[in-house]
Amino acid sequence: MDNLDIDDIHYDRKIADLQSRYDDQYDIIEELEGQIDKVQEQIQSIMQENLSSTSIYQLLLAFDKFYNDFNEAEQKEFMRAFIDRIDIYQDKPTNGLLDKETLFSIFRCL
């Protein structure tokens, strides 16, 4: 735009054309910046989930080391912190399982 000759008979049209092209490029840049922001938010979310998953995994790896040191009351309290609900079959099923479903509270924070 700076190199256009102001005395050119098509100066106004050239300026309008260049301005239109610049505007189009700025629209593309704005759209790409929005997409970059969304991807960065997704990356941050994945990193937070991974951190939570990693923390829980590390806790589960060390579980047997400290759980056996608890007395019975401490063991029950500890399990209450991790389990929301256990659904048990009324009649013993043929597959030998006693529980239908166990809902762990730790999976709600993932």
Coordinates of N, CA, C and O in Angstrom, one line a residue:
M1 N 0.8 -1.2 0.0 CA 0.0 0.0 0.0 C 0.9 1.3 0.0 O 0.5 2.2 -0.6
D2 N 2.0 1.2 0.7 CA 2.8 2.4 0.8 C 3.5 2.7 -0.6 O 3.9 3.9 -0.8
N3 N 3.6 1.7 -1.4 CA 4.3 1.9 -2.7 C 3.4 2.4 -3.8 O 3.8 2.6 -5.0
L4 N 2.1 2.5 -3.5 CA 1.2 2.9 -4.6 C 1.4 4.4 -4.9 O 1.6 5.2 -4.0
D5 N 1.2 4.7 -6.2 CA 1.3 6.1 -6.6 C 0.0 6.8 -6.4 O -1.0 6.4 -7.0
I6 N 0.0 7.8 -5.6 CA -1.2 8.5 -5.3 C -1.8 9.2 -6.6 O -3.0 9.5 -6.6
D7 N -1.0 9.5 -7.6 CA -1.4 10.1 -8.8 C -2.0 9.1 -9.8 O -2.5 9.5 -10.8
D8 N -1.9 7.8 -9.5 CA -2.4 6.8 -10.4 C -4.0 6.9 -10.5 O -4.6 7.1 -9.4
I9 N -4.5 6.8 -11.7 CA -6.0 7.0 -11.9 C -6.7 5.9 -11.2 O -7.9 6.0 -10.9
H10 N -6.1 4.8 -10.9 CA -6.8 3.6 -10.3 C -6.4 3.5 -8.8 O -6.7 2.5 -8.2
Y11 N -5.8 4.5 -8.3 CA -5.4 4.5 -6.9 C -6.5 4.1 -5.9 O -6.2 3.2 -5.1
D12 N -7.6 4.7 -6.0 CA -8.7 4.4 -5.0 C -9.1 2.9 -5.1 O -9.4 2.2 -4.1
R13 N -9.2 2.4 -6.3 CA -9.6 1.0 -6.5 C -8.5 0.0 -6.0 O -8.8 -1.0 -5.4
K14 N -7.3 0.4 -6.2 CA -6.1 -0.4 -5.8 C -6.1 -0.4 -4.2 O -5.9 -1.5 -3.6
I15 N -6.3 0.7 -3.6 CA -6.3 0.8 -2.2 C -7.5 -0.1 -1.6 O -7.3 -0.8 -0.6
A16 N -8.6 0.0 -2.2 CA -9.8 -0.7 -1.7 C -9.5 -2.2 -1.9 O -9.9 -3.0 -1.0
D17 N -8.9 -2.6 -3.0 CA -8.6 -4.0 -3.3 C -7.6 -4.5 -2.3 O -7.8 -5.6 -1.7
L18 N -6.6 -3.8 -2.0 CA -5.5 -4.2 -1.0 C -6.1 -4.3 0.4 O -5.9 -5.2 1.1
Q19 N -7.0 -3.3 0.7 CA -7.6 -3.3 2.0 C -8.5 -4.5 2.2 O -8.5 -5.1 3.2
S20 N -9.2 -4.9 1.1 CA -10.1 -6.1 1.2 C -9.2 -7.3 1.4 O -9.6 -8.2 2.2
R21 N -8.1 -7.4 0.7 CA -7.2 -8.6 0.9 C -6.6 -8.6 2.3 O -6.6 -9.7 2.9
Y22 N -6.2 -7.5 2.8 CA -5.7 -7.4 4.2 C -6.8 -7.9 5.2 O -6.6 -8.6 6.1
D23 N -8.0 -7.4 4.9 CA -9.1 -7.8 5.8 C -9.4 -9.3 5.8 O -9.6 -9.9 6.9
D24 N -9.3 -9.9 4.6 CA -9.5 -11.3 4.5 C -8.4 -12.0 5.3 O -8.7 -13.0 5.9
Q25 N -7.2 -11.6 5.1 CA -6.1 -12.2 5.8 C -6.2 -12.1 7.3 O -5.9 -13.0 8.1
Y26 N -6.6 -10.9 7.8 CA -6.9 -10.7 9.2 C -8.0 -11.6 9.8 O -7.9 -12.1 10.9
D27 N -9.0 -11.8 9.0 CA -10.1 -12.8 9.3 C -9.5 -14.2 9.5 O -9.9 -14.9 10.4
I28 N -8.7 -14.6 8.6 CA -8.1 -15.9 8.6 C -7.2 -16.0 9.9 O -7.2 -17.0 10.6
I29 N -6.4 -15.0 10.1 CA -5.5 -15.0 11.3 C -6.4 -15.1 12.6 O -6.0 -15.9 13.5
E30 N -7.4 -14.4 12.7 CA -8.3 -14.4 13.8 C -8.9 -15.8 14.0 O -9.0 -16.3 15.1
E31 N -9.3 -16.4 12.9 CA -9.9 -17.8 13.0 C -8.9 -18.8 13.5 O -9.1 -19.6 14.3
L32 N -7.7 -18.7 12.9 CA -6.6 -19.6 13.3 C -6.2 -19.4 14.8 O -5.9 -20.3 15.5
E33 N -6.1 -18.1 15.2 CA -5.8 -17.9 16.7 C -6.9 -18.5 17.6 O -6.6 -19.0 18.6
G34 N -8.2 -18.4 17.1 CA -9.2 -19.0 17.9 C -9.1 -20.6 18.0 O -9.3 -21.2 19.0
Q35 N -8.7 -21.2 16.8 CA -8.5 -22.6 16.8 C -7.3 -23.0 17.7 O -7.3 -24.0 18.4
I36 N -6.2 -22.2 17.7 CA -5.0 -22.4 18.5 C -5.4 -22.4 20.0 O -5.0 -23.2 20.8
D37 N -6.3 -21.4 20.4 CA -6.7 -21.3 21.7 C -7.5 -22.5 22.2 O -7.3 -23.0 23.3
K38 N -8.4 -23.0 21.3 CA -9.1 -24.2 21.6 C -8.2 -25.4 21.8 O -8.4 -26.2 22.7
V39 N -7.3 -25.6 20.9 CA -6.3 -26.7 21.0 C -5.5 -26.6 22.3 O -5.3 -27.6 23.0
Q40 N -5.1 -25.4 22.6 CA -4.3 -25.2 23.9 C -5.2 -25.5 25.1 O -4.7 -26.1 26.1
E41 N -6.4 -25.2 25.1 CA -7.3 -25.6 26.2 C -7.5 -27.1 26.2 O -7.5 -27.7 27.3
Q42 N -7.6 -27.7 25.1 CA -7.7 -29.2 25.1 C -6.5 -29.8 25.6 O -6.5 -30.8 26.4
I43 N -5.3 -29.3 25.2 CA -4.0 -29.8 25.7 C -4.0 -29.7 27.2 O -3.6 -30.6 28.0
Q44 N -4.4 -28.5 27.7 CA -4.4 -28.3 29.2 C -5.3 -29.3 29.9 O -4.9 -29.8 30.9
S45 N -6.5 -29.5 29.3 CA -7.4 -30.4 29.9 C -6.9 -31.8 30.0 O -7.0 -32.5 31.0
I46 N -6.2 -32.2 28.9 CA -5.6 -33.6 28.8 C -4.5 -33.7 29.8 O -4.4 -34.7 30.5
M47 N -3.7 -32.7 30.0 CA -2.6 -32.7 30.9 C -3.1 -32.8 32.4 O -2.6 -33.6 33.2
Q48 N -4.3 -32.1 32.7 CA -4.8 -32.2 34.0 C -5.4 -33.6 34.2 O -5.3 -34.1 35.3
E49 N -6.1 -34.2 33.2 CA -6.6 -35.5 33.4 C -5.5 -36.5 33.6 O -5.6 -37.4 34.4
N50 N -4.4 -36.3 32.8 CA -3.3 -37.2 32.9 C -2.6 -37.1 34.3 O -2.3 -38.1 34.9
L51 N -2.5 -35.9 34.8 CA -2.0 -35.7 36.1 C -2.9 -36.4 37.2 O -2.4 -37.1 38.0
S52 N -4.2 -36.3 37.1 CA -5.1 -37.0 38.0 C -5.0 -38.5 37.8 O -4.9 -39.2 38.8
S53 N -4.9 -39.0 36.6 CA -4.8 -40.4 36.4 C -3.5 -40.9 36.9 O -3.4 -42.0 37.5
T54 N -2.4 -40.2 36.7 CA -1.1 -40.6 37.2 C -1.1 -40.6 38.7 O -0.6 -41.5 39.3
S55 N -1.7 -39.6 39.3 CA -1.7 -39.5 40.8 C -2.5 -40.7 41.4 O -2.0 -41.4 42.3
I56 N -3.6 -41.0 40.8 CA -4.4 -42.2 41.2 C -3.7 -43.5 41.0 O -3.7 -44.4 41.9
Y57 N -3.0 -43.6 39.8 CA -2.2 -44.8 39.5 C -1.1 -45.0 40.6 O -0.9 -46.1 41.1
Q58 N -0.4 -43.9 40.9 CA 0.6 -44.0 41.9 C 0.1 -44.4 43.3 O 0.7 -45.2 44.0
L59 N -1.1 -43.9 43.6 CA -1.7 -44.2 44.9 C -2.1 -45.7 44.9 O -1.9 -46.4 45.9
L60 N -2.6 -46.2 43.8 CA -3.0 -47.6 43.7 C -1.8 -48.5 43.8 O -1.8 -49.6 44.3
L61 N -0.7 -48.1 43.2 CA 0.6 -48.9 43.3 C 1.0 -49.0 44.7 O 1.6 -50.1 45.1
A62 N 0.9 -48.0 45.5 CA 1.3 -48.0 46.9 C 0.3 -48.5 47.8 O 0.5 -48.6 49.0
F63 N -0.9 -48.8 47.3 CA -2.1 -49.1 48.2 C -1.8 -50.2 49.1 O -2.0 -50.1 50.3
D64 N -1.2 -51.4 48.7 CA -1.0 -52.5 49.5 C 0.0 -52.2 50.6 O 0.0 -52.8 51.7
K65 N 0.9 -51.3 50.3 CA 2.0 -51.0 51.3 C 1.5 -50.4 52.6 O 1.9 -50.7 53.7
F66 N 0.5 -49.4 52.4 CA 0.0 -48.8 53.6 C -1.3 -49.3 54.1 O -1.7 -49.2 55.3
Y67 N -2.1 -49.9 53.2 CA -3.4 -50.4 53.6 C -3.3 -51.5 54.7 O -4.1 -51.6 55.6
N68 N -2.3 -52.4 54.5 CA -2.1 -53.5 55.5 C -1.7 -53.0 56.9 O -1.9 -53.7 57.9
D69 N -1.2 -51.8 56.9 CA -0.8 -51.2 58.2 C -2.0 -50.6 59.0 O -1.8 -50.3 60.2
F70 N -3.1 -50.4 58.3 CA -4.3 -49.8 58.9 C -4.9 -50.8 59.8 O -4.9 -52.0 59.5
N71 N -5.6 -50.4 60.9 CA -6.5 -51.3 61.6 C -7.8 -51.4 60.9 O -8.0 -50.7 59.9
E72 N -8.7 -52.2 61.3 CA -9.9 -52.5 60.6 C -10.8 -51.2 60.4 O -11.3 -51.0 59.3
A73 N -10.9 -50.4 61.4 CA -11.7 -49.2 61.3 C -11.1 -48.2 60.3 O -11.8 -47.6 59.5
E74 N -9.7 -48.1 60.3 CA -9.1 -47.2 59.3 C -9.2 -47.8 57.9 O -9.4 -47.0 56.9
Q75 N -9.2 -49.1 57.8 CA -9.4 -49.7 56.4 C -10.8 -49.4 55.9 O -11.0 -49.0 54.7
K76 N -11.8 -49.5 56.8 CA -13.2 -49.2 56.4 C -13.3 -47.7 56.0 O -14.0 -47.4 54.9
E77 N -12.8 -46.8 56.7 CA -12.9 -45.4 56.4 C -12.2 -45.1 55.1 O -12.6 -44.3 54.3
F78 N -11.0 -45.7 54.9 CA -10.3 -45.5 53.7 C -11.1 -46.0 52.5 O -11.1 -45.3 51.5
M79 N -11.7 -47.1 52.6 CA -12.5 -47.6 51.5 C -13.7 -46.8 51.2 O -14.1 -46.6 50.1
R80 N -14.3 -46.2 52.3 CA -15.5 -45.3 52.1 C -15.1 -44.1 51.3 O -15.9 -43.5 50.6
A81 N -13.8 -43.7 51.4 CA -13.4 -42.5 50.6 C -13.3 -42.8 49.1 O -13.4 -41.9 48.3
F82 N -13.2 -44.1 48.8 CA -13.0 -44.5 47.4 C -14.2 -45.1 46.7 O -14.3 -45.1 45.5
I83 N -15.1 -45.6 47.5 CA -16.3 -46.4 47.0 C -17.5 -45.6 47.3 O -17.8 -45.4 48.5
D84 N -18.3 -45.3 46.3 CA -19.6 -44.6 46.6 C -20.7 -45.7 46.8 O -21.5 -45.5 47.7
R85 N -20.7 -46.7 46.0 CA -21.8 -47.7 46.1 C -21.4 -49.0 45.6 O -20.6 -49.1 44.6
I86 N -21.9 -50.1 46.2 CA -21.7 -51.5 45.7 C -23.1 -52.1 45.6 O -23.8 -52.2 46.6
D87 N -23.5 -52.5 44.4 CA -24.8 -53.2 44.2 C -24.5 -54.7 44.2 O -23.7 -55.2 43.4
I88 N -25.2 -55.4 45.1 CA -25.0 -56.8 45.2 C -26.3 -57.5 44.7 O -27.4 -57.1 44.9
Y89 N -26.1 -58.7 44.0 CA -27.2 -59.5 43.6 C -28.0 -60.0 44.8 O -27.4 -60.4 45.8
Q90 N -29.3 -60.0 44.7 CA -30.1 -60.6 45.8 C -29.9 -62.2 45.8 O -29.8 -62.8 46.8
D91 N -29.9 -62.7 44.6 CA -29.7 -64.2 44.5 C -28.4 -64.4 43.9 O -28.0 -63.7 43.0
K92 N -27.7 -65.4 44.3 CA -26.3 -65.7 43.8 C -26.4 -66.1 42.4 O -27.1 -67.1 42.0
P93 N -25.7 -65.3 41.5 CA -25.8 -65.7 40.0 C -25.0 -66.9 39.7 O -24.1 -67.3 40.5
T94 N -25.2 -67.4 38.6 CA -24.5 -68.6 38.2 C -23.0 -68.4 37.8 O -22.2 -69.2 37.8
N95 N -22.7 -67.1 37.5 CA -21.4 -66.8 37.1 C -20.4 -66.6 38.3 O -19.2 -66.4 38.2
G96 N -21.0 -66.7 39.5 CA -20.2 -66.7 40.8 C -19.9 -65.3 41.3 O -19.3 -65.1 42.3
L97 N -20.2 -64.3 40.5 CA -20.0 -62.9 41.0 C -21.0 -62.5 42.1 O -22.2 -62.9 42.0
L98 N -20.6 -61.8 43.1 CA -21.5 -61.3 44.1 C -22.0 -59.9 43.8 O -23.1 -59.6 44.3
D99 N -21.2 -59.1 43.2 CA -21.7 -57.7 43.0 C -22.0 -57.4 41.5 O -21.4 -57.9 40.6
K100 N -23.1 -56.7 41.3 CA -23.5 -56.3 40.0 C -22.6 -55.1 39.5 O -22.2 -55.1 38.4
E101 N -22.4 -54.2 40.4 CA -21.7 -53.0 40.0 C -21.1 -52.3 41.3 O -21.6 -52.3 42.3
T102 N -19.9 -51.8 41.1 CA -19.2 -51.1 42.1 C -18.9 -49.7 41.6 O -18.3 -49.6 40.5
L103 N -19.4 -48.7 42.2 CA -19.2 -47.3 41.8 C -18.1 -46.7 42.6 O -18.3 -46.5 43.8
F104 N -16.9 -46.4 42.0 CA -15.8 -45.9 42.7 C -15.9 -44.3 42.6 O -16.0 -43.8 41.5
S105 N -15.7 -43.7 43.7 CA -15.8 -42.2 43.7 C -14.5 -41.6 43.1 O -14.6 -40.5 42.6
I106 N -13.4 -42.3 43.0 CA -12.2 -41.7 42.5 C -12.3 -41.5 41.0 O -11.6 -40.6 40.5
F107 N -13.2 -42.2 40.3 CA -13.3 -42.0 38.9 C -14.1 -40.8 38.5 O -14.1 -40.3 37.4
R108 N -14.8 -40.2 39.5 CA -15.6 -39.0 39.2 C -14.6 -37.8 39.1 O -14.9 -36.8 38.5
C109 N -13.4 -37.9 39.6 CA -12.5 -36.7 39.5 C -11.6 -36.8 38.3 O -10.8 -36.0 38.0
L110 N -11.8 -37.8 37.5 CA -11.0 -37.9 36.2 C -11.6 -37.1 35.1 O -12.7 -37.0 35.0

